[in-house]
PDB file of C-alpha atoms in Angstrom:
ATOM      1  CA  UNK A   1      17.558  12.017  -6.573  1.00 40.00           C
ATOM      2  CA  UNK A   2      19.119  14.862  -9.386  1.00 39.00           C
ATOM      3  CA  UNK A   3      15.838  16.346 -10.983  1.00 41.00           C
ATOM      4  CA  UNK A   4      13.666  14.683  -9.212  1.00 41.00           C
ATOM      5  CA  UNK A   5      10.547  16.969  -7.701  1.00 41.00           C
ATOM      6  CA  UNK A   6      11.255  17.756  -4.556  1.00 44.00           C
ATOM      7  CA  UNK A   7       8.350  16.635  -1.451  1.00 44.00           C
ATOM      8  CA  UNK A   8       6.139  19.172  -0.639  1.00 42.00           C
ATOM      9  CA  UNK A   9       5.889  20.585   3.016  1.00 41.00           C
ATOM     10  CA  UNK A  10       2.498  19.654   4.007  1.00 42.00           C
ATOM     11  CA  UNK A  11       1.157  23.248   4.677  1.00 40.00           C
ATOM     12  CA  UNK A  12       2.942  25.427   2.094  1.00 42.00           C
ATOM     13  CA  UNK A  13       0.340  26.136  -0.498  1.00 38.00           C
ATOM     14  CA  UNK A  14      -3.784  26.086   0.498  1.00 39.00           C
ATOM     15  CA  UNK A  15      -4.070  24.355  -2.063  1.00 41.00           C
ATOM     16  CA  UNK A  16      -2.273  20.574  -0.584  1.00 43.00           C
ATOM     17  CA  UNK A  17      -0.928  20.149  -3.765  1.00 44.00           C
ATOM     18  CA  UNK A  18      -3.727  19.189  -5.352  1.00 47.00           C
ATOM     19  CA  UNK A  19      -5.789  20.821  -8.985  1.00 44.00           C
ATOM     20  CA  UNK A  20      -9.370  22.293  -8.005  1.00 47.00           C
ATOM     21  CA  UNK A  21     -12.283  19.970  -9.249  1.00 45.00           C
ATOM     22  CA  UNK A  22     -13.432  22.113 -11.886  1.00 51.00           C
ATOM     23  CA  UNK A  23      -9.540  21.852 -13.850  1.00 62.00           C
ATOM     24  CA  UNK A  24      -9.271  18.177 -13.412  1.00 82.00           C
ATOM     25  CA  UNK A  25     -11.126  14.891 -11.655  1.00 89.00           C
ATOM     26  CA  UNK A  26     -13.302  15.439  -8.514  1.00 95.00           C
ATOM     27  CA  UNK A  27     -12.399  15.324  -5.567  1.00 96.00           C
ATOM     28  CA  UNK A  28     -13.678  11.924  -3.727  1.00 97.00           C
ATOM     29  CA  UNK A  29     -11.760  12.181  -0.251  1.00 98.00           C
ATOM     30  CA  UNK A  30     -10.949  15.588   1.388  1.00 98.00           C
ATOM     31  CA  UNK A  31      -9.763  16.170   5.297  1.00 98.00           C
ATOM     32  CA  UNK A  32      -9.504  19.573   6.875  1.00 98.00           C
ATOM     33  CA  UNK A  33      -7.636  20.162   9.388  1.00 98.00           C
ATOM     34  CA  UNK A  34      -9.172  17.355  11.268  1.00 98.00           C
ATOM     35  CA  UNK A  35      -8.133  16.196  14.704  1.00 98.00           C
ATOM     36  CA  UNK A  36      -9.615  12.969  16.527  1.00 98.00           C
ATOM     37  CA  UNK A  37      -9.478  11.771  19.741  1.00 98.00           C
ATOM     38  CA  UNK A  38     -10.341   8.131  20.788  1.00 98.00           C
ATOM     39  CA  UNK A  39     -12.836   7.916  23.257  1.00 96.00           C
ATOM     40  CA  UNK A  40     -11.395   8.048  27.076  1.00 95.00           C
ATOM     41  CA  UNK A  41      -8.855   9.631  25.425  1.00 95.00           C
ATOM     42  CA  UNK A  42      -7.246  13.161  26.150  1.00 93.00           C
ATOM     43  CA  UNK A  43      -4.692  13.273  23.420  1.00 96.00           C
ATOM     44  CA  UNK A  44      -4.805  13.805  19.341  1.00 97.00           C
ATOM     45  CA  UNK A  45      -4.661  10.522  17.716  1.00 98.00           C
ATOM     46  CA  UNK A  46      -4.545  12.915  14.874  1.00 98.00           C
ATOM     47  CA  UNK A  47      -3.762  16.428  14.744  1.00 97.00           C
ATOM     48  CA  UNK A  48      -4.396  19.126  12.293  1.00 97.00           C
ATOM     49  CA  UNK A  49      -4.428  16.387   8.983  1.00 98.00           C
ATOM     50  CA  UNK A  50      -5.279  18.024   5.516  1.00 97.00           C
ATOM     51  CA  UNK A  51      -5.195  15.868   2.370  1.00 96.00           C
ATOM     52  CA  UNK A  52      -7.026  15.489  -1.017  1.00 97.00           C
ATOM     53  CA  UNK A  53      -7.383  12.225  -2.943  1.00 98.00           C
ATOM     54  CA  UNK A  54      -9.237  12.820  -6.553  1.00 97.00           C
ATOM     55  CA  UNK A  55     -10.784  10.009  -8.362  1.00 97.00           C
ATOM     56  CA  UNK A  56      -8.354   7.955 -10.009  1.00 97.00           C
ATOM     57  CA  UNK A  57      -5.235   8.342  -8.015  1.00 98.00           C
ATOM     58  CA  UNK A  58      -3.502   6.722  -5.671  1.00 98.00           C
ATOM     59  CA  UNK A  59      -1.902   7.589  -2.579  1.00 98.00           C
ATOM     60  CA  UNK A  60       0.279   6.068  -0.237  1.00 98.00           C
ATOM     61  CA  UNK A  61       0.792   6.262   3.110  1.00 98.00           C
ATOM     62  CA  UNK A  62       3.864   5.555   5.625  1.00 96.00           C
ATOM     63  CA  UNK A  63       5.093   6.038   8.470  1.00 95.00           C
ATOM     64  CA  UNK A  64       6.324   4.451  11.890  1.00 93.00           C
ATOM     65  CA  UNK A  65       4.560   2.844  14.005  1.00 92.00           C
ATOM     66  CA  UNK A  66       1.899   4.963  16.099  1.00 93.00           C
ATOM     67  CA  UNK A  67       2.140   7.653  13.543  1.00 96.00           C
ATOM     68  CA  UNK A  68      -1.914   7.506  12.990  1.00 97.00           C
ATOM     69  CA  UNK A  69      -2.018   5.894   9.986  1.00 97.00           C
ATOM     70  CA  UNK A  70      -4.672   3.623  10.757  1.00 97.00           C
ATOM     71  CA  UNK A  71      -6.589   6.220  12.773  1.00 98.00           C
ATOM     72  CA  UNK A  72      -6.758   8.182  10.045  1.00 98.00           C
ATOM     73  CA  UNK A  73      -7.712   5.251   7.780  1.00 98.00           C
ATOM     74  CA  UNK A  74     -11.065   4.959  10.031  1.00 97.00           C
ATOM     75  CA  UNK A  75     -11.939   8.723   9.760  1.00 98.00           C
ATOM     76  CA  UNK A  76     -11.398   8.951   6.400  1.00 98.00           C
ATOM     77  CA  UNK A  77     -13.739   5.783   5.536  1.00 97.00           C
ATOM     78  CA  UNK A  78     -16.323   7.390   7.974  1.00 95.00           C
ATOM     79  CA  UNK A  79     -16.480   4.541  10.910  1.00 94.00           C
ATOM     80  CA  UNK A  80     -14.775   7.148  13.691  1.00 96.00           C
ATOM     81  CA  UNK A  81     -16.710   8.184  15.208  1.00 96.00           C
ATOM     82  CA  UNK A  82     -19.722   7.176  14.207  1.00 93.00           C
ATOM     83  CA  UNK A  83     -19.529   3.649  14.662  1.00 92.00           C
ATOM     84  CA  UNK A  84     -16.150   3.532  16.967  1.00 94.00           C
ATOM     85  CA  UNK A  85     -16.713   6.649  19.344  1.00 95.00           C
ATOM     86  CA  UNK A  86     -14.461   9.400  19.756  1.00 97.00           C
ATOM     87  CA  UNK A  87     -14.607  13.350  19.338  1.00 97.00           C
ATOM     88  CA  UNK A  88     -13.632  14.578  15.982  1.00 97.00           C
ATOM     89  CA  UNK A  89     -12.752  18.204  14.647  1.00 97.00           C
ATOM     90  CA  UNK A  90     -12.267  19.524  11.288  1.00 97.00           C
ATOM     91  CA  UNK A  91     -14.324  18.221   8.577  1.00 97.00           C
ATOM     92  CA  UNK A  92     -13.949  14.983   6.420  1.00 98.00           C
ATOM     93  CA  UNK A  93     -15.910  14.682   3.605  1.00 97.00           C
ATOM     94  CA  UNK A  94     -16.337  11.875   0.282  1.00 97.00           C
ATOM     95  CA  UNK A  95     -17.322  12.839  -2.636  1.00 95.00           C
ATOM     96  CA  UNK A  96     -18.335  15.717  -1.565  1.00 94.00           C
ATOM     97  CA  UNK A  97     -20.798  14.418   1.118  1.00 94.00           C
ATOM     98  CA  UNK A  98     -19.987  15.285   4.831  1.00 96.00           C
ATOM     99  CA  UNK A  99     -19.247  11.907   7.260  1.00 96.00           C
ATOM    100  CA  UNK A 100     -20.374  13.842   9.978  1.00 93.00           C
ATOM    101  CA  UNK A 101     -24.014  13.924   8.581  1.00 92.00           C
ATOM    102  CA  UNK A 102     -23.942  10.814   6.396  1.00 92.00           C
ATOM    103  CA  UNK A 103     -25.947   7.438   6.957  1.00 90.00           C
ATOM    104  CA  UNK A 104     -24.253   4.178   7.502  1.00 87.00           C
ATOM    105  CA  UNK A 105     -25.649   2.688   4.287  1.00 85.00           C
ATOM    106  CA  UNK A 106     -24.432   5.910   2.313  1.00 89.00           C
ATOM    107  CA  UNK A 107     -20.864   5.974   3.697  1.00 92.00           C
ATOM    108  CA  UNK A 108     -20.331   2.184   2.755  1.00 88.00           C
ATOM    109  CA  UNK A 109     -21.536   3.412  -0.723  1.00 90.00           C
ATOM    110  CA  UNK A 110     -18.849   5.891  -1.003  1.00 95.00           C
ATOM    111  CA  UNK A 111     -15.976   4.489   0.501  1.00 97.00           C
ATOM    112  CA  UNK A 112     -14.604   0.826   1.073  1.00 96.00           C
ATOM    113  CA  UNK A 113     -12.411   0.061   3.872  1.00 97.00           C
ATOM    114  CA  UNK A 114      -9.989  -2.890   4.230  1.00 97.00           C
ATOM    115  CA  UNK A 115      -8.539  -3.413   8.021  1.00 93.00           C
ATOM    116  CA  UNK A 116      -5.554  -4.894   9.346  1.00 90.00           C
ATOM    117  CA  UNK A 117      -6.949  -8.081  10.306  1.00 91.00           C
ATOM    118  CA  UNK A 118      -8.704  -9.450   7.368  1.00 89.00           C
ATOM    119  CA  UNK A 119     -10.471 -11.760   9.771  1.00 88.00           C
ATOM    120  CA  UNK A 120     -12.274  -9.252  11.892  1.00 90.00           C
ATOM    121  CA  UNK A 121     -13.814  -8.209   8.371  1.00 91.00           C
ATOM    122  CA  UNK A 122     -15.439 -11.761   6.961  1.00 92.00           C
ATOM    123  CA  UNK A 123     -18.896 -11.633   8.044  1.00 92.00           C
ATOM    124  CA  UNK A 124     -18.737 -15.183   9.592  1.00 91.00           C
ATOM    125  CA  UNK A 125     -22.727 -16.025   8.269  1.00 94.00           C
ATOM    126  CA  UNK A 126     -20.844 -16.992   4.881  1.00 96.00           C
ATOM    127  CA  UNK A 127     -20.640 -21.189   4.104  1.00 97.00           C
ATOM    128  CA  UNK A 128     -18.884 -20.295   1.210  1.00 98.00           C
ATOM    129  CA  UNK A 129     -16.139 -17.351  -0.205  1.00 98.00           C
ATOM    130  CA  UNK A 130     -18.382 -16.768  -3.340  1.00 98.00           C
ATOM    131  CA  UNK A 131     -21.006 -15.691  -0.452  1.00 98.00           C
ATOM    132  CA  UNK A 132     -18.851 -13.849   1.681  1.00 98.00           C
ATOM    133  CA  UNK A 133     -17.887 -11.290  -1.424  1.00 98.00           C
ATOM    134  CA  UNK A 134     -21.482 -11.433  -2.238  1.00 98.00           C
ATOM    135  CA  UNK A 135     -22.504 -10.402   0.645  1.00 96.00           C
ATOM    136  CA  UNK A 136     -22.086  -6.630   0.255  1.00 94.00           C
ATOM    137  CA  UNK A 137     -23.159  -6.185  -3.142  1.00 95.00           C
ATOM    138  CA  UNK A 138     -26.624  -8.177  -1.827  1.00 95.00           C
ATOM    139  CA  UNK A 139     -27.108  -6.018   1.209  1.00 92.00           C
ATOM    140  CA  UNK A 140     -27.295  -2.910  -1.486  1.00 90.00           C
ATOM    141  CA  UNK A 141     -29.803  -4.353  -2.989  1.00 92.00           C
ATOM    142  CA  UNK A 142     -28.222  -4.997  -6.231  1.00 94.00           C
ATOM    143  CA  UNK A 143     -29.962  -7.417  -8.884  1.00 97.00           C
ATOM    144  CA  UNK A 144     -28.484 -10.961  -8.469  1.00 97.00           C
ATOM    145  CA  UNK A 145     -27.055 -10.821 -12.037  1.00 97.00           C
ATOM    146  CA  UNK A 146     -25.551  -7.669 -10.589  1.00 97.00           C
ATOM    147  CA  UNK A 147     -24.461  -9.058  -8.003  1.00 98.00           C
ATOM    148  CA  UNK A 148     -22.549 -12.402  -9.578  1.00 98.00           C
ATOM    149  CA  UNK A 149     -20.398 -10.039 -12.041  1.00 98.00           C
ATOM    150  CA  UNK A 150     -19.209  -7.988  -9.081  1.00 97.00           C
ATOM    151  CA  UNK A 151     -18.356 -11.278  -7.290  1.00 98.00           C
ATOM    152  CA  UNK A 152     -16.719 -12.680 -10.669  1.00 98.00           C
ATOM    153  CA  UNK A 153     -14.748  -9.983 -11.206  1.00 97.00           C
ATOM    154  CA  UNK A 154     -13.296  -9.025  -8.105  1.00 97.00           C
ATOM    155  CA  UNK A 155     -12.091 -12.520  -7.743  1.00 97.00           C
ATOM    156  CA  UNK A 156     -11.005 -12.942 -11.180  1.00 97.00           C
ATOM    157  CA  UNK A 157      -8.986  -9.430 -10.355  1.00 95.00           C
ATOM    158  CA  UNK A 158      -7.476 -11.368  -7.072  1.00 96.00           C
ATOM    159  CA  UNK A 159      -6.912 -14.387  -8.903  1.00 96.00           C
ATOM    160  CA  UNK A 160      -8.758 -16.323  -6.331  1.00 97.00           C
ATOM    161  CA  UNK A 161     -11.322 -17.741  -8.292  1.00 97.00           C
ATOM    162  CA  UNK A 162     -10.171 -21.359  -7.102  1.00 97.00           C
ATOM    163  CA  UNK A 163     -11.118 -20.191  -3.265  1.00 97.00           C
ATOM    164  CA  UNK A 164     -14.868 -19.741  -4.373  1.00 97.00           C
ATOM    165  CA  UNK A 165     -16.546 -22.902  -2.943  1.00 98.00           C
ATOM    166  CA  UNK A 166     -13.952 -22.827   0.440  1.00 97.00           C
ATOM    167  CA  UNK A 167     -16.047 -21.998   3.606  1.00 97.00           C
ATOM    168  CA  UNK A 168     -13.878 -18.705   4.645  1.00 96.00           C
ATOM    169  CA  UNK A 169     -13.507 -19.245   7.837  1.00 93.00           C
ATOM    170  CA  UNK A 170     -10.767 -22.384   6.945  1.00 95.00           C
ATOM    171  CA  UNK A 171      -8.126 -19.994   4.872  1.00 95.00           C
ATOM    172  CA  UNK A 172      -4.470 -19.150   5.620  1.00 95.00           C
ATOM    173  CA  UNK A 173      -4.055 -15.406   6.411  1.00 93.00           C
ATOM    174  CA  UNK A 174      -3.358 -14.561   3.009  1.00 95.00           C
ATOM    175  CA  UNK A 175      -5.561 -16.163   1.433  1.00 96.00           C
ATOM    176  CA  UNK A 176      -8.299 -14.858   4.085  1.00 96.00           C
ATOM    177  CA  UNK A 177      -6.627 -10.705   2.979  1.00 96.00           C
ATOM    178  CA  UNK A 178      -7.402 -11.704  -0.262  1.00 97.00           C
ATOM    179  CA  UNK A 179     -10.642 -12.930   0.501  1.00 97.00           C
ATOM    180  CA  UNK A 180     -11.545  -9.530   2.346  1.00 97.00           C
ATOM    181  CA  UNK A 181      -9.892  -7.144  -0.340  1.00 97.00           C
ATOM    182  CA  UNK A 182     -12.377  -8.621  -2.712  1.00 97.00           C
ATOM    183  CA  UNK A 183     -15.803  -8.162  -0.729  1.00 97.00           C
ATOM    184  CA  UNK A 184     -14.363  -4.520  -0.640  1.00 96.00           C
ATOM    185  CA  UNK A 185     -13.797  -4.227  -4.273  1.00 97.00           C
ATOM    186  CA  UNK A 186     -16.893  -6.320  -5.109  1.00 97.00           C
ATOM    187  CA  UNK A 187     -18.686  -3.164  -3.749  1.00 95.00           C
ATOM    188  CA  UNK A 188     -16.878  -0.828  -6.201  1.00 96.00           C
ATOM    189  CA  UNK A 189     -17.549   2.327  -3.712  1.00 96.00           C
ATOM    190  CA  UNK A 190     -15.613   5.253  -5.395  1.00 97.00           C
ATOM    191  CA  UNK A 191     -12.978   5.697  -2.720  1.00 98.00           C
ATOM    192  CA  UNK A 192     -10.837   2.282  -1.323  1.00 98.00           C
ATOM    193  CA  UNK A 193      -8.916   3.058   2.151  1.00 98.00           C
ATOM    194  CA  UNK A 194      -6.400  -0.069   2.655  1.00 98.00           C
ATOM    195  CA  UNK A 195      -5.127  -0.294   5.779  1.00 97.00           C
ATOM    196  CA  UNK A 196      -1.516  -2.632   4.778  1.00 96.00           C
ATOM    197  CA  UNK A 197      -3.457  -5.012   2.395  1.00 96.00           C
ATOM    198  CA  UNK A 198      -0.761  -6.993   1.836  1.00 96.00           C
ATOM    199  CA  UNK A 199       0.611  -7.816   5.111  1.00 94.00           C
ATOM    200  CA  UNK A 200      -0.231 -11.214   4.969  1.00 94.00           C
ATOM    201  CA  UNK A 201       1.087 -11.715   1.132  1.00 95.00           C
ATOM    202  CA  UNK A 202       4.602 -12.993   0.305  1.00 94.00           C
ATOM    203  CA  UNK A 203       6.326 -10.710  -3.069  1.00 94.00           C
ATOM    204  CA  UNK A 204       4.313 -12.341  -5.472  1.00 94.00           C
ATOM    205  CA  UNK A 205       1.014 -12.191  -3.909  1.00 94.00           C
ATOM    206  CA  UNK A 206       1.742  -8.382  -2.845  1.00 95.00           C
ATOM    207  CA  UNK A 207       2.353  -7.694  -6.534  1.00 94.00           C
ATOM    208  CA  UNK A 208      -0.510  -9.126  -7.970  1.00 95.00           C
ATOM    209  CA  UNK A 209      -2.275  -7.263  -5.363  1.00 96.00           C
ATOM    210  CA  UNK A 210      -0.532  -4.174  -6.566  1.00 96.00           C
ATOM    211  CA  UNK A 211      -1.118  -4.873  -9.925  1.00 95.00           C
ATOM    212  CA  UNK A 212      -5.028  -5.508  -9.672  1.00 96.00           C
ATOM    213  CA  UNK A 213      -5.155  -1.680  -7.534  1.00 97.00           C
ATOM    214  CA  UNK A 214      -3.338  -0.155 -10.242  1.00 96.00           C
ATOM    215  CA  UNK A 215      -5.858  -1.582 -12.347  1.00 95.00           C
ATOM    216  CA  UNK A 216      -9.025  -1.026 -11.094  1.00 95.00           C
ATOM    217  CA  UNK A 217      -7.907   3.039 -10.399  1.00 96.00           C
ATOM    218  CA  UNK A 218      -7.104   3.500 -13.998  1.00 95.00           C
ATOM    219  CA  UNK A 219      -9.830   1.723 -15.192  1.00 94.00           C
ATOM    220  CA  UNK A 220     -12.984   2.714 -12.856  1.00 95.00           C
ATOM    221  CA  UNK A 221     -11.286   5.710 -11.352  1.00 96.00           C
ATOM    222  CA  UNK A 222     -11.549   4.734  -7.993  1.00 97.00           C
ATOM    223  CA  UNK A 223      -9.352   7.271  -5.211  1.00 98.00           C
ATOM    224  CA  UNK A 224      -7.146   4.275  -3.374  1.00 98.00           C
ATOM    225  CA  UNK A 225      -5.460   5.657   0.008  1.00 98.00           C
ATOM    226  CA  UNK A 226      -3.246   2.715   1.336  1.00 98.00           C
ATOM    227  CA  UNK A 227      -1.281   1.945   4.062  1.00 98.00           C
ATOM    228  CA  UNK A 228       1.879   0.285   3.022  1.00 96.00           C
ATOM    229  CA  UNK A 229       5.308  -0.613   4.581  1.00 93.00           C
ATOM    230  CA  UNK A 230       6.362  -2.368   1.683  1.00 94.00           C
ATOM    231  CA  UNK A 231       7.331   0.773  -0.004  1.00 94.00           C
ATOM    232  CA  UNK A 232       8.522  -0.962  -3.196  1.00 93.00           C
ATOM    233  CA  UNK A 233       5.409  -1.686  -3.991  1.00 95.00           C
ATOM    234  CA  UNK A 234       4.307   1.955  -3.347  1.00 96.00           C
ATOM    235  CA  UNK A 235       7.243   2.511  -5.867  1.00 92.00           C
ATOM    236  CA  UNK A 236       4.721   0.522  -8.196  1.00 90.00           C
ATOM    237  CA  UNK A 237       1.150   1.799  -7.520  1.00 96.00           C
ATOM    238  CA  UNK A 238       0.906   4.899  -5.661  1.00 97.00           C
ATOM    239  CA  UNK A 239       1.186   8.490  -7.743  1.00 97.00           C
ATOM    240  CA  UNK A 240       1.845  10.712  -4.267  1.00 97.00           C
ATOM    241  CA  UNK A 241       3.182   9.093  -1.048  1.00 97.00           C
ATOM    242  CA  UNK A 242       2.798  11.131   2.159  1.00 97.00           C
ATOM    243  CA  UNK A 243       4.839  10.704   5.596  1.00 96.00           C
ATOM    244  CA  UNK A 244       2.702  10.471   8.662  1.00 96.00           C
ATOM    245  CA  UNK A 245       4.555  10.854  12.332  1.00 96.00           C
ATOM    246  CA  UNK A 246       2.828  11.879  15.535  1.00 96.00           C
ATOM    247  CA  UNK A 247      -0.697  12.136  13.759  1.00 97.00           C
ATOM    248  CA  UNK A 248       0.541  14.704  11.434  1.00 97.00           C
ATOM    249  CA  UNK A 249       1.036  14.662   7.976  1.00 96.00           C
ATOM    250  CA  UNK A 250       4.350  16.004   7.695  1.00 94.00           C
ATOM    251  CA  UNK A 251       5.514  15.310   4.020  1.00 93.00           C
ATOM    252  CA  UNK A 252       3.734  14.769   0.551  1.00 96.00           C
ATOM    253  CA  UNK A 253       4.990  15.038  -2.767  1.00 96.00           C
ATOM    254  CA  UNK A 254       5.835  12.656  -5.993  1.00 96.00           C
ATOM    255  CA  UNK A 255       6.268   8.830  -5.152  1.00 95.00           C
ATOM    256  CA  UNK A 256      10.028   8.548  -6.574  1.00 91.00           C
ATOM    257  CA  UNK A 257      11.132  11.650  -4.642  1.00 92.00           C
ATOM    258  CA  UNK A 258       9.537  10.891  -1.288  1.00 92.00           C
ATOM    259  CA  UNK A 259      10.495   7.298  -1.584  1.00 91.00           C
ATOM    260  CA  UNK A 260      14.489   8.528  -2.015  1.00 89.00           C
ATOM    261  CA  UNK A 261      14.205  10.763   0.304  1.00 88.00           C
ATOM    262  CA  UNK A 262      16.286  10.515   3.292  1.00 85.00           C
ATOM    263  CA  UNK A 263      13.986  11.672   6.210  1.00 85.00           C
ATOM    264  CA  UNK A 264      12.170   8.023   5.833  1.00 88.00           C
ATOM    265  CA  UNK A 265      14.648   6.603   7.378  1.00 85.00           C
ATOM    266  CA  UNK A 266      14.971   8.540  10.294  1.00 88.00           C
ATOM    267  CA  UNK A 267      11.813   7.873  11.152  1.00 87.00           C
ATOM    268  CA  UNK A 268      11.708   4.284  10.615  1.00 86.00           C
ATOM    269  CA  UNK A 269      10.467   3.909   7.278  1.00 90.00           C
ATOM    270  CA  UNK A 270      12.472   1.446   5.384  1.00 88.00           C
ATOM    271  CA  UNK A 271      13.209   2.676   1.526  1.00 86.00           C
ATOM    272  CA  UNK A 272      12.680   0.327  -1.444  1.00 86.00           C
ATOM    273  CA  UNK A 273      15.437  -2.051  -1.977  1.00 79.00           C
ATOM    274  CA  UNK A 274      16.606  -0.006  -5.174  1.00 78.00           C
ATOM    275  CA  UNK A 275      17.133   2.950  -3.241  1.00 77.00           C
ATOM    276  CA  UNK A 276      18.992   1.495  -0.954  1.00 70.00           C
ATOM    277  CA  UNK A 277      21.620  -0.673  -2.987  1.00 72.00           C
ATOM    278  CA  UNK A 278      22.338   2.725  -5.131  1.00 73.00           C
ATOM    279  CA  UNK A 279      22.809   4.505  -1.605  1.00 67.00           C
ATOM    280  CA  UNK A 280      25.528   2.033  -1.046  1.00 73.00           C
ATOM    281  CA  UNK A 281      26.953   2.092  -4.275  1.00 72.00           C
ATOM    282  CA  UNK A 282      27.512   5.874  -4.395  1.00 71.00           C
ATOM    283  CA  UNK A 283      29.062   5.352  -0.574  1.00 70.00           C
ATOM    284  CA  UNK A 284      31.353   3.204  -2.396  1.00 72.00           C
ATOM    285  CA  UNK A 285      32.508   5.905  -5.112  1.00 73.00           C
ATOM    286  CA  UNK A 286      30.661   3.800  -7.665  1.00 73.00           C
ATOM    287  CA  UNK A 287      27.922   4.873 -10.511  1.00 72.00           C
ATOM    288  CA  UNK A 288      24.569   2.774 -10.617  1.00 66.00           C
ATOM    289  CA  UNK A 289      23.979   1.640 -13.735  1.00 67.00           C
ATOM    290  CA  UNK A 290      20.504   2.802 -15.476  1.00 62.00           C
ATOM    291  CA  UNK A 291      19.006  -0.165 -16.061  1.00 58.00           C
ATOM    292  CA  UNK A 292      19.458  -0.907 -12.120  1.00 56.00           C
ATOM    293  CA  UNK A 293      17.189   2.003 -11.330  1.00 52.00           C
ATOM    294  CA  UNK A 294      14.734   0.832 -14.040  1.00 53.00           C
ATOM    295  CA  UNK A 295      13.038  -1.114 -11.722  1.00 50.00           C
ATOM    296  CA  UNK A 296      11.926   0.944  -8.670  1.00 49.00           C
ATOM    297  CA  UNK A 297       9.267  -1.368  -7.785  1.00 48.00           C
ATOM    298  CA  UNK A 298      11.327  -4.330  -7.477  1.00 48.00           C
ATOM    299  CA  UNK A 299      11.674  -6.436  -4.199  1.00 48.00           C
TER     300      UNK A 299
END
């Protein structure tokens, strides 16, 4: 893309790219050089990963499949290896605080994480949605008028507020991602990991989804990493998207630039739609017109 920033090789400056604390936001997620193993496992699931995430932005994350995306999604919200096993190197760290040394009731304070399966993630004890997103912000002990604005809003944010008297366990799977994104934002931990939170959605659910992360990052500054193959919508939300392939980060750099550049491809990751229709129009000897690049984000 002419004058676009080009990606940054993961690796070139000490720095990853990203201000100190003291010139800008805080950091709330940092990796160094970290490498994790699953238990029974000989090999790196990831391998020498280094990334910072300050508070308020929004990074995405792609790559093909068995790249370590969602490994890394679990060592950056703290759960490997405390609660999953595993042998871990390098140091991860939110908001400053050290996983490795961190309670359970202290990492779910500073980071929420949404899985694949939204299912796996309902608590199952819930008769009713309402209850299910209440049921984090009740086991921190929050007031109860504490606890029903976190519930209101993170609905009203999902537009789900119509799903609050359904028992959860009777949902289609996207209304059941939805359900699960919100018990993670009802907590309003400082740093969101998403592991493909819209998998589930069809366009219009994935942009409202989009729409209510954007949000919530400008307006609370919460740190968002998410997994995402729908890269127009990363095209939308995310300020940095980085390439992950063989549980290395091997890319980062501006969203527009890394989502034009060509090296997605070869490694499986499907461009936006926008990128690729003015691909084929320059093939063809022709000039996009601006206001078809105006929408980068579009499906």
């Amino acid at each position: 893309m002419t004058g676009s920033p080009q990606p940054r090789k993961t690796g070139d400056s000490g720095g990853a790219g990203v201000a100190p604390a003291s010139a800008g936001p805080p950091v709330a997620l940092q990796l160094r050089d970290v490498r994790y193993a699953y238990a029974g496992s000989e090999n790196w699931a990831l391998d020498g990963v280094s990334l910072e995430l300050t508070a308020g932005r929004v990074l995405g994350l792609v790559g093909p499949n068995e790249a370590g995306k969602s490994t890394l999604c679990l060592v950056a919200a703290g759960l490997a290896p405390a609660a999953i096993g595993g042998r871990l190197e390098g140091s991860v760290a939110l908001g400053g605080r050290d996983t490795s040394s961190a309670l359970p009731h202290e990492l779910a304070q500073r980071a929420g994480l949404l899985l694949q399966n939204p299912v796996t993630q309902l608590s199952g004890t819930s008769p009713t949605v309402y209850e299910e997103v209440a049921f984090g912000p009740r086991n921190l002990g929050l007031p109860l008028d504490e606890v029903a604005t976190r519930v209101e809003d993170a609905l009203a944010a999902l537009r789900i507020e119509g799903l609050g008297p359904r028992d959860p366990m009777h949902l289609s799977g996207g209304q059941a991602q939805l359900v699960a994104l919100a018990s993670v934002i009802a907590l309003r931990p400082p740093v969101l990991v998403l592991d493909e939170p819209t998998s589930q959605l069809d366009p219009a659910g994935t942009r409202l989804v989009g729409k209510a992360l954007a949000g919530l990052a400008g307006a609370t500054g919460t740190a968002i990493l998410v997994v995402e193959h729908k890269t127009w919508l990363l095209g939308d939300l995310a300020d940095e998207v980085a390439l992950m392939s063989g549980g290395r980060i091997i890319f980062r750099g501006p969203t527009a630039a890394m989502l034009d550049d060509e090296r997605l491809a070869d490694l499986g990751v499907e461009p936006p739609p926008v990128v690729r229709l003015r691909r084929s129009l320059v093939e063809r000897g022709l000039t996009p017109e601006p206001s078809l690049l105006a929408g980068e984000g579009q499906s």
